[in-house]
mmCIF file of C-alpha atoms and ligand atoms in Angstrom:
data_model
loop_
_atom_site.group_PDB
_atom_site.id
_atom_site.type_symbol
_atom_site.label_atom_id
_atom_site.label_comp_id
_atom_site.label_asym_id
_atom_site.label_seq_id
_atom_site.Cartn_x
_atom_site.Cartn_y
_atom_site.Cartn_z
ATOM 1 C CA UNK W 15 -29.349 -2.969 0.916
ATOM 2 C CA UNK W 16 -25.789 -2.291 0.715
ATOM 3 C CA UNK W 17 -22.836 -3.208 -1.384
ATOM 4 C CA UNK W 18 -19.782 -3.740 1.547
ATOM 5 C CA UNK W 19 -16.198 -2.947 0.150
ATOM 6 C CA UNK W 20 -13.414 -4.811 1.438
ATOM 7 C CA UNK W 21 -9.918 -2.335 0.993
ATOM 8 C CA UNK W 22 -6.343 -2.530 2.703
ATOM 9 C CA UNK W 23 -4.204 -1.077 2.817
ATOM 10 C CA UNK W 24 -0.459 -1.917 2.318
ATOM 11 C CA UNK W 25 3.052 -1.251 1.626
ATOM 12 C CA UNK W 26 3.154 0.011 -1.686
ATOM 13 C CA UNK W 27 6.257 -2.838 -2.271
ATOM 14 C CA UNK W 28 8.353 -0.919 -5.044
ATOM 15 C CA UNK W 29 9.823 0.612 -2.002
ATOM 16 C CA UNK W 30 10.118 -2.547 0.431
ATOM 17 C CA UNK W 31 13.251 -4.401 2.085
ATOM 18 C CA UNK W 32 12.938 -7.201 3.708
ATOM 19 C CA UNK W 33 14.833 -7.066 7.164
ATOM 20 C CA UNK W 34 18.051 -9.811 6.830
ATOM 21 C CA UNK W 35 17.466 -10.713 10.352
ATOM 22 C CA UNK W 36 13.734 -11.186 10.950
ATOM 23 C CA UNK W 37 13.015 -11.944 7.813
ATOM 24 C CA UNK W 38 9.999 -9.720 8.034
ATOM 25 C CA UNK W 39 9.029 -6.205 6.181
ATOM 26 C CA UNK W 40 10.714 -3.425 6.887
ATOM 27 C CA UNK W 41 8.000 -1.160 7.019
ATOM 28 C CA UNK W 42 9.235 1.911 9.598
ATOM 29 C CA UNK W 43 9.411 4.483 6.999
ATOM 30 C CA UNK W 44 7.391 2.556 4.120
ATOM 31 C CA UNK W 45 4.556 5.678 2.186
ATOM 32 C CA UNK W 46 1.159 3.031 2.792
ATOM 33 C CA UNK W 47 -1.366 2.746 0.287
ATOM 34 C CA UNK W 48 -4.597 1.368 -0.906
ATOM 35 C CA UNK W 49 -4.011 -2.075 -2.026
ATOM 36 C CA UNK W 50 -3.797 -2.019 -6.228
ATOM 37 C CA UNK W 51 -6.622 -4.101 -6.714
ATOM 38 C CA UNK W 52 -8.997 -2.711 -3.771
ATOM 39 C CA UNK W 53 -9.334 0.056 -6.403
ATOM 40 C CA UNK W 54 -10.740 -1.315 -8.307
ATOM 41 C CA UNK W 55 -13.025 -3.186 -5.210
ATOM 42 C CA UNK W 56 -14.202 -0.157 -4.622
ATOM 43 C CA UNK W 57 -15.279 1.506 -7.760
ATOM 44 C CA UNK W 58 -17.449 -1.290 -9.238
ATOM 45 C CA UNK W 59 -19.347 -0.960 -5.415
ATOM 46 C CA UNK W 60 -19.821 2.790 -5.732
ATOM 47 C CA UNK W 61 -20.958 1.725 -9.697
ATOM 48 C CA UNK W 62 -23.432 -0.734 -7.978
ATOM 49 C CA UNK W 63 -24.537 2.209 -5.233
ATOM 50 C CA UNK W 64 -24.967 4.489 -8.100
ATOM 51 C CA UNK W 65 -26.522 1.473 -10.458
ATOM 52 C CA UNK W 66 -28.493 0.170 -7.589
ATOM 53 C CA UNK W 67 -29.350 2.660 -5.621
ATOM 54 C CA UNK W 68 -27.199 0.565 -2.784
ATOM 55 C CA UNK W 69 -25.676 1.648 0.396
ATOM 56 C CA UNK W 70 -21.853 1.848 -0.161
ATOM 57 C CA UNK W 71 -20.003 -0.031 3.687
ATOM 58 C CA UNK W 72 -16.673 0.067 2.551
ATOM 59 C CA UNK W 73 -14.386 -1.887 5.885
ATOM 60 C CA UNK W 74 -10.975 -2.387 6.244
ATOM 61 C CA UNK W 75 -9.279 -4.680 8.888
ATOM 62 C CA UNK W 76 -5.505 -2.874 10.184
ATOM 63 C CA UNK W 77 -4.082 -1.131 12.671
ATOM 64 C CA UNK W 78 -5.351 2.726 13.589
ATOM 65 C CA UNK W 79 -3.230 4.151 10.305
ATOM 66 C CA UNK W 80 -5.612 2.402 8.151
ATOM 67 C CA UNK W 81 -7.399 5.383 8.680
ATOM 68 C CA UNK W 82 -5.989 7.427 6.195
ATOM 69 C CA UNK W 83 -6.608 4.880 4.180
ATOM 70 C CA UNK W 84 -11.003 4.531 4.695
ATOM 71 C CA UNK W 85 -10.664 7.918 4.523
ATOM 72 C CA UNK W 86 -9.397 7.722 0.724
ATOM 73 C CA UNK W 87 -12.552 5.335 -0.143
ATOM 74 C CA UNK W 88 -15.080 7.935 1.315
ATOM 75 C CA UNK W 89 -14.057 10.809 -0.850
ATOM 76 C CA UNK W 90 -14.332 8.843 -3.386
ATOM 77 C CA UNK W 91 -18.107 8.509 -2.624
ATOM 78 C CA UNK W 92 -18.190 5.098 -0.131
ATOM 79 C CA UNK W 93 -21.076 6.188 2.648
ATOM 80 C CA UNK W 94 -19.393 4.746 6.187
ATOM 81 C CA UNK W 95 -16.398 3.212 6.969
ATOM 82 C CA UNK W 96 -15.592 0.317 9.277
ATOM 83 C CA UNK W 97 -11.963 0.486 10.395
ATOM 84 C CA UNK W 98 -11.353 -3.220 12.378
ATOM 85 C CA UNK W 99 -8.768 -2.420 14.255
ATOM 86 C CA UNK W 100 -7.715 -4.418 17.833
ATOM 87 C CA UNK W 101 -4.356 -6.172 18.267
ATOM 88 C CA UNK W 102 -5.718 -9.398 18.906
ATOM 89 C CA UNK W 103 -6.180 -9.107 15.300
ATOM 90 C CA UNK W 104 -2.192 -8.566 14.977
ATOM 91 C CA UNK W 105 -0.007 -11.154 12.655
ATOM 92 C CA UNK W 106 -3.259 -13.073 11.310
ATOM 93 C CA UNK W 107 -2.606 -15.659 8.114
ATOM 94 C CA UNK W 108 -5.588 -15.911 5.871
ATOM 95 C CA UNK W 109 -7.762 -17.211 7.959
ATOM 96 C CA UNK W 110 -8.249 -15.823 10.209
ATOM 97 C CA UNK W 111 -7.849 -12.366 8.438
ATOM 98 C CA UNK W 112 -11.374 -14.064 6.490
ATOM 99 C CA UNK W 113 -12.651 -14.333 10.030
ATOM 100 C CA UNK W 114 -13.135 -11.216 11.055
ATOM 101 C CA UNK W 115 -13.999 -9.491 7.471
ATOM 102 C CA UNK W 116 -17.066 -12.273 7.516
ATOM 103 C CA UNK W 117 -18.018 -11.657 10.994
ATOM 104 C CA UNK W 118 -18.303 -7.580 10.385
ATOM 105 C CA UNK W 119 -20.081 -8.690 6.903
ATOM 106 C CA UNK W 120 -22.344 -10.403 9.526
ATOM 107 C CA UNK W 121 -23.365 -7.813 11.489
ATOM 108 C CA UNK W 122 -24.049 -4.654 9.486
ATOM 109 C CA UNK W 123 -26.818 -7.733 7.035
ATOM 110 C CA UNK W 124 -27.990 -7.862 10.669
ATOM 111 C CA UNK W 125 -28.716 -3.526 10.271
ATOM 112 C CA UNK W 126 -29.185 -3.636 6.353
ATOM 113 C CA UNK W 127 -29.670 -6.917 4.111
ATOM 114 C CA UNK W 128 -26.552 -7.727 1.922
ATOM 115 C CA UNK W 129 -26.483 -7.896 -1.484
ATOM 116 C CA UNK W 130 -22.432 -7.753 -2.707
ATOM 117 C CA UNK W 131 -18.944 -7.683 -0.800
ATOM 118 C CA UNK W 132 -16.427 -7.214 -3.520
ATOM 119 C CA UNK W 133 -12.841 -7.700 -2.713
ATOM 120 C CA UNK W 134 -9.676 -7.323 -5.154
ATOM 121 C CA UNK W 135 -8.114 -10.687 -6.548
ATOM 122 C CA UNK W 136 -5.734 -9.888 -4.719
ATOM 123 C CA UNK W 137 -2.919 -8.151 -2.572
ATOM 124 C CA UNK W 138 0.527 -7.161 -3.558
ATOM 125 C CA UNK W 139 1.800 -7.435 0.533
ATOM 126 C CA UNK W 140 0.696 -11.983 0.577
ATOM 127 C CA UNK W 141 -0.276 -11.726 -2.320
ATOM 128 C CA UNK W 142 -2.192 -15.610 -0.840
ATOM 129 C CA UNK W 143 -5.767 -14.365 -3.266
ATOM 130 C CA UNK W 144 -7.506 -16.298 -0.121
ATOM 131 C CA UNK W 145 -9.316 -14.210 1.233
ATOM 132 C CA UNK W 146 -12.588 -12.910 -0.373
ATOM 133 C CA UNK W 147 -13.123 -16.392 -1.425
ATOM 134 C CA UNK W 148 -13.273 -16.905 2.502
ATOM 135 C CA UNK W 149 -15.305 -14.929 4.009
ATOM 136 C CA UNK W 150 -18.158 -16.029 0.826
ATOM 137 C CA UNK W 151 -17.426 -19.627 2.764
ATOM 138 C CA UNK W 152 -17.775 -17.879 5.954
ATOM 139 C CA UNK W 153 -20.595 -16.553 5.554
ATOM 140 C CA UNK W 154 -22.259 -19.108 2.605
ATOM 141 C CA UNK W 155 -22.103 -16.865 -0.108
ATOM 142 C CA UNK W 156 -22.246 -16.872 -3.439
ATOM 143 C CA UNK W 157 -18.591 -16.973 -4.248
ATOM 144 C CA UNK W 158 -17.244 -14.745 -8.351
ATOM 145 C CA UNK W 159 -13.280 -14.112 -8.323
ATOM 146 C CA UNK W 160 -11.394 -13.569 -12.038
ATOM 147 C CA UNK W 161 -14.572 -11.020 -12.338
ATOM 148 C CA UNK W 162 -13.340 -8.068 -15.715
ATOM 149 C CA UNK W 163 -17.559 -7.109 -15.745
ATOM 150 C CA UNK W 164 -20.905 -7.333 -13.490
ATOM 151 C CA UNK W 165 -23.533 -7.747 -16.185
ATOM 152 C CA UNK W 166 -26.101 -7.841 -14.126
ATOM 153 C CA UNK W 167 -26.956 -7.031 -10.364
ATOM 154 C CA UNK W 168 -31.536 -8.550 -10.092
ATOM 155 C CA UNK W 169 -31.970 -7.993 -7.003
ATOM 156 C CA UNK W 170 -35.495 -9.232 -7.287
ATOM 157 C CA UNK W 171 -34.560 -11.853 -8.664
ATOM 158 C CA UNK W 172 -31.624 -12.061 -5.939
ATOM 159 C CA UNK W 173 -28.989 -13.333 -8.449
ATOM 160 C CA UNK W 174 -26.174 -11.489 -10.123
ATOM 161 C CA UNK W 175 -24.463 -12.421 -13.473
ATOM 162 C CA UNK W 176 -20.984 -11.292 -14.754
ATOM 163 C CA UNK W 177 -18.669 -11.896 -16.820
ATOM 164 C CA UNK W 178 -15.360 -13.827 -15.101
ATOM 165 C CA UNK W 179 -11.314 -13.788 -16.460
ATOM 166 C CA UNK W 180 -10.015 -16.876 -17.079
ATOM 167 C CA UNK W 181 -7.070 -16.577 -18.507
ATOM 168 C CA UNK W 182 -6.682 -16.180 -22.562
ATOM 169 C CA UNK W 183 -11.014 -16.383 -22.599
ATOM 170 C CA UNK W 184 -14.120 -15.205 -20.922
ATOM 171 C CA UNK W 185 -16.169 -17.259 -19.472
ATOM 172 C CA UNK W 186 -20.140 -15.472 -18.064
ATOM 173 C CA UNK W 187 -21.605 -16.983 -14.259
ATOM 174 C CA UNK W 188 -24.354 -16.347 -12.902
ATOM 175 C CA UNK W 189 -25.270 -16.837 -8.660
ATOM 176 C CA UNK W 190 -27.405 -16.491 -6.759
ATOM 177 C CA UNK W 191 -27.165 -13.225 -3.917
ATOM 178 C CA UNK W 192 -25.967 -12.306 -1.513
ATOM 179 C CA UNK W 193 -23.038 -12.829 -3.678
ATOM 180 C CA UNK W 194 -18.871 -12.344 -2.971
ATOM 181 C CA UNK W 195 -17.248 -10.605 -5.705
ATOM 182 C CA UNK W 196 -13.204 -10.753 -6.242
ATOM 183 C CA UNK W 197 -12.533 -8.527 -9.280
ATOM 184 C CA UNK W 198 -9.266 -7.910 -11.123
ATOM 185 C CA UNK W 199 -8.097 -4.521 -12.236
ATOM 186 C CA UNK W 200 -9.408 -4.363 -16.086
ATOM 187 C CA UNK W 201 -12.904 -4.374 -14.815
ATOM 188 C CA UNK W 202 -13.153 0.036 -14.465
ATOM 189 C CA UNK W 203 -11.124 2.769 -14.402
ATOM 190 C CA UNK W 204 -11.666 4.820 -10.868
ATOM 191 C CA UNK W 205 -12.770 8.440 -10.817
ATOM 192 C CA UNK W 206 -11.502 10.594 -8.523
ATOM 193 C CA UNK W 207 -12.957 12.062 -5.401
ATOM 194 C CA UNK W 208 -14.783 15.162 -6.090
ATOM 195 C CA UNK W 209 -13.014 18.457 -3.427
ATOM 196 C CA UNK W 210 -16.875 18.733 -1.175
ATOM 197 C CA UNK W 211 -16.047 15.119 -0.848
ATOM 198 C CA UNK W 212 -12.508 15.376 0.110
ATOM 199 C CA UNK W 213 -13.366 17.855 2.845
ATOM 200 C CA UNK W 214 -16.160 15.877 3.594
ATOM 201 C CA UNK W 215 -14.513 13.175 4.732
ATOM 202 C CA UNK W 216 -11.611 15.003 6.574
ATOM 203 C CA UNK W 217 -14.394 15.616 8.692
ATOM 204 C CA UNK W 218 -16.780 11.890 8.939
ATOM 205 C CA UNK W 219 -16.910 9.357 11.428
ATOM 206 C CA UNK W 220 -14.840 6.102 10.529
ATOM 207 C CA UNK W 221 -16.534 3.344 13.429
ATOM 208 C CA UNK W 222 -13.641 1.492 14.647
ATOM 209 C CA UNK W 223 -14.572 -1.802 15.454
ATOM 210 C CA UNK W 224 -11.945 -3.467 17.900
ATOM 211 C CA UNK W 225 -12.697 -6.843 19.973
ATOM 212 C CA UNK W 226 -14.816 -5.044 22.777
ATOM 213 C CA UNK W 227 -17.231 -4.582 19.895
ATOM 214 C CA UNK W 228 -16.335 -7.113 17.700
ATOM 215 C CA UNK W 229 -15.723 -9.530 21.358
ATOM 216 C CA UNK W 230 -14.469 -12.303 18.168
ATOM 217 C CA UNK W 231 -13.048 -15.977 20.515
ATOM 218 C CA UNK W 232 -8.960 -14.703 20.872
ATOM 219 C CA UNK W 233 -8.098 -17.835 19.566
ATOM 220 C CA UNK W 234 -9.308 -17.832 16.137
ATOM 221 C CA UNK W 235 -7.702 -14.324 15.384
ATOM 222 C CA UNK W 236 -4.969 -13.054 14.856
ATOM 223 C CA UNK W 237 -1.682 -14.800 15.773
ATOM 224 C CA UNK W 238 -3.047 -17.929 17.867
ATOM 225 C CA UNK W 239 -6.288 -18.532 15.979
ATOM 226 C CA UNK W 240 -3.132 -18.041 12.447
ATOM 227 C CA UNK W 241 -2.786 -21.877 10.910
ATOM 228 C CA UNK W 242 0.015 -20.581 8.836
ATOM 229 C CA UNK W 243 2.560 -18.785 9.485
ATOM 230 C CA UNK W 244 5.762 -16.495 7.830
ATOM 231 C CA UNK W 245 8.643 -18.282 9.402
ATOM 232 C CA UNK W 246 11.275 -15.635 6.864
ATOM 233 C CA UNK W 247 10.666 -13.047 4.094
ATOM 234 C CA UNK W 248 13.727 -13.195 1.690
ATOM 235 C CA UNK W 249 15.010 -12.123 -1.863
ATOM 236 C CA UNK W 250 15.175 -15.308 -3.825
ATOM 237 C CA UNK W 251 18.867 -15.076 -5.104
ATOM 238 C CA UNK W 252 19.076 -14.433 -8.451
ATOM 239 C CA UNK W 253 22.044 -17.008 -10.062
ATOM 240 C CA UNK W 254 24.171 -15.480 -12.473
ATOM 241 C CA UNK W 255 23.711 -14.689 -16.118
ATOM 242 C CA UNK W 256 25.613 -15.889 -19.100
ATOM 243 C CA UNK W 257 26.503 -13.329 -21.693
ATOM 244 C CA UNK W 258 26.261 -16.003 -25.382
ATOM 245 C CA UNK W 259 28.202 -15.080 -28.383
ATOM 246 C CA UNK W 260 28.928 -11.183 -27.365
ATOM 247 C CA UNK W 261 29.447 -9.229 -30.158
ATOM 248 C CA UNK W 262 28.202 -11.595 -32.418
ATOM 249 C CA UNK W 263 27.193 -9.573 -35.691
ATOM 250 C CA UNK W 264 25.305 -13.408 -36.777
ATOM 251 C CA UNK W 265 22.689 -14.080 -34.702
ATOM 252 C CA UNK W 266 22.198 -17.784 -35.652
ATOM 253 C CA UNK W 267 25.510 -18.285 -35.115
ATOM 254 C CA UNK W 268 24.421 -17.355 -31.880
ATOM 255 C CA UNK W 269 22.108 -19.544 -32.003
ATOM 256 C CA UNK W 270 23.757 -22.190 -31.949
ATOM 257 C CA UNK W 271 25.746 -21.439 -28.835
ATOM 258 C CA UNK W 272 22.005 -21.440 -26.514
ATOM 259 C CA UNK W 273 21.361 -24.598 -28.434
ATOM 260 C CA UNK W 274 24.784 -26.050 -27.478
ATOM 261 C CA UNK W 275 24.523 -24.720 -23.837
ATOM 262 C CA UNK W 276 20.864 -25.892 -23.780
ATOM 263 C CA UNK W 277 22.057 -29.629 -24.259
ATOM 264 C CA UNK W 278 24.765 -29.139 -21.852
ATOM 265 C CA UNK W 279 22.532 -27.791 -19.445
ATOM 266 C CA UNK W 280 19.879 -31.109 -19.828
ATOM 267 C CA UNK W 281 17.454 -28.199 -20.530
ATOM 268 C CA UNK W 282 16.771 -29.420 -23.996
ATOM 269 C CA UNK W 283 17.489 -33.277 -25.879
ATOM 270 C CA UNK W 284 17.425 -33.708 -29.341
HETATM 271 C C1 LIG K 321 5.570 -11.942 2.481
HETATM 272 C C2 LIG K 321 4.066 -12.149 3.238
HETATM 273 C C3 LIG K 321 3.538 -13.051 3.164
HETATM 274 C C4 LIG K 321 2.631 -14.031 3.316
HETATM 275 N N1 LIG K 321 2.118 -15.106 3.486
HETATM 276 C C5 LIG K 321 0.554 -16.042 3.539
HETATM 277 C C6 LIG K 321 0.371 -17.273 3.358
HETATM 278 O O1 LIG K 321 1.425 -18.397 2.257
HETATM 279 N N2 LIG K 321 -0.998 -17.350 4.098
HETATM 280 C C7 LIG K 321 -1.565 -16.821 4.582
HETATM 281 O O2 LIG K 321 -2.828 -17.721 5.350
HETATM 282 N N3 LIG K 321 -1.186 -15.586 4.600
HETATM 283 C C8 LIG K 321 0.648 -14.733 3.409
HETATM 284 N N4 LIG K 321 0.389 -14.416 4.585
HETATM 285 C C9 LIG K 321 -0.730 -12.582 6.062
HETATM 286 C C10 LIG K 321 -1.590 -12.415 4.777
HETATM 287 O O3 LIG K 321 -1.215 -11.081 4.211
HETATM 288 C C11 LIG K 321 -2.353 -11.736 5.449
HETATM 289 O O4 LIG K 321 -3.600 -12.728 5.785
HETATM 290 C C12 LIG K 321 -4.461 -10.847 5.204
HETATM 291 O O5 LIG K 321 -4.628 -10.258 6.435
HETATM 292 C C13 LIG K 321 -3.974 -11.779 4.132
HETATM 293 O O6 LIG K 321 -3.621 -12.658 3.323
HETATM 294 P P1 LIG K 321 -3.385 -11.769 1.857
HETATM 295 O O7 LIG K 321 -2.874 -10.366 2.358
HETATM 296 O O8 LIG K 321 -3.041 -12.958 0.799
HETATM 297 O O9 LIG K 321 -4.390 -10.814 0.507
HETATM 298 P P2 LIG K 321 -5.564 -11.078 0.081
HETATM 299 O O10 LIG K 321 -6.616 -12.880 -0.086
HETATM 300 O O11 LIG K 321 -4.481 -11.362 -0.988
HETATM 301 O O12 LIG K 321 -6.445 -10.414 -0.378
HETATM 302 C C14 LIG K 321 -7.500 -9.946 -1.021
HETATM 303 C C15 LIG K 321 -8.566 -8.725 -1.232
HETATM 304 O O13 LIG K 321 -8.833 -9.690 0.376
HETATM 305 C C16 LIG K 321 -8.973 -8.700 0.583
HETATM 306 N N5 LIG K 321 -8.266 -8.310 1.569
HETATM 307 C C17 LIG K 321 -7.711 -8.536 1.771
HETATM 308 N N6 LIG K 321 -6.709 -8.688 3.142
HETATM 309 C C18 LIG K 321 -8.029 -7.202 3.283
HETATM 310 C C19 LIG K 321 -7.663 -6.201 5.215
HETATM 311 N N7 LIG K 321 -7.205 -6.696 6.276
HETATM 312 N N8 LIG K 321 -8.539 -6.322 5.439
HETATM 313 C C20 LIG K 321 -9.682 -5.875 4.258
HETATM 314 N N9 LIG K 321 -10.084 -5.923 3.041
HETATM 315 C C21 LIG K 321 -8.637 -6.566 3.107
HETATM 316 C C22 LIG K 321 -9.135 -7.948 -0.135
HETATM 317 O O14 LIG K 321 -10.779 -6.799 -1.043
HETATM 318 C C23 LIG K 321 -8.239 -8.079 -0.716
HETATM 319 O O15 LIG K 321 -7.437 -8.020 -2.175
HETATM 320 C C24 LIG K 321 1.331 -13.612 3.938
HETATM 321 C C25 LIG K 321 1.996 -12.245 4.576
HETATM 322 C C26 LIG K 321 2.814 -11.321 4.437
HETATM 323 C C27 LIG K 321 3.260 -9.555 4.027
#
């Protein structure tokens, strides 16, 4: 049986700028990284492999350069990597992205049964947290989001028990397999790649599934298949702050000034 991890290659947002003329992210020269939540999703898939003897497959939809991220996943312990890449997949919103990923997982399942799909809670560029649930809905899988601990995957009884982190509290849930599990960062501490695995990963073959292989309806993928389009990306203008009670040694006086200001701005009513 398979455990499938979905990982996205994203721009290292600490270094991303918005192109003011096009309103899109400047990607040239920006380093790309594995989406931070997906490092934990991958790690959790490898722990399920170790615990239950599952075969670990990692999939990613993205441009050809995404191969770098998939080789990192192989170096960490994934048994197989699949790159879903085609110009026709480009410009996809979450609807179109989840379609391509779900169809890739369906293809894997036809070859060997998929027990669990592990996704990250969200990406650091699109940030929608919609793709994991989208994959589960399309495949009719159970969906467990905000998971910070997987207690048990019972392959015989075909069920999974896991803990979700919901706001300030936890809940333990059980669901039938196959299941999509979207994890938070607290779920684990990622392992480091070993030298032999790094060397192996450099030589490994990464399967490329373009639309000739996937044969998906072109109207349902990429920009054409996207219900939403990102019109413009821009940094919000920050309202200018005001220093209150500068030089005032007495905090009480500063507090009075603040309350006065809040009342003045109809933020506080007494
Ligand atoms: C600034 C910005 C804003 C955007 N806003 C929207 C929007 O409002 N609505 C919309 O529909 N699209 C939006 N998009 C497009 C959206 O980013 C893409 O559709 C993207 O492919 C998936 O959405 P996400 O990044 O939000 O993923 P999320 O739903 O946040 O990702 C959750 C998990 O799904 C898996 N996953 C996501 N993408 C991939 C992938 N390509 N390959 C493998 N696994 C993956 C990962 O495990 C990830 O942790 C936006 C893009 C940008 C850059």
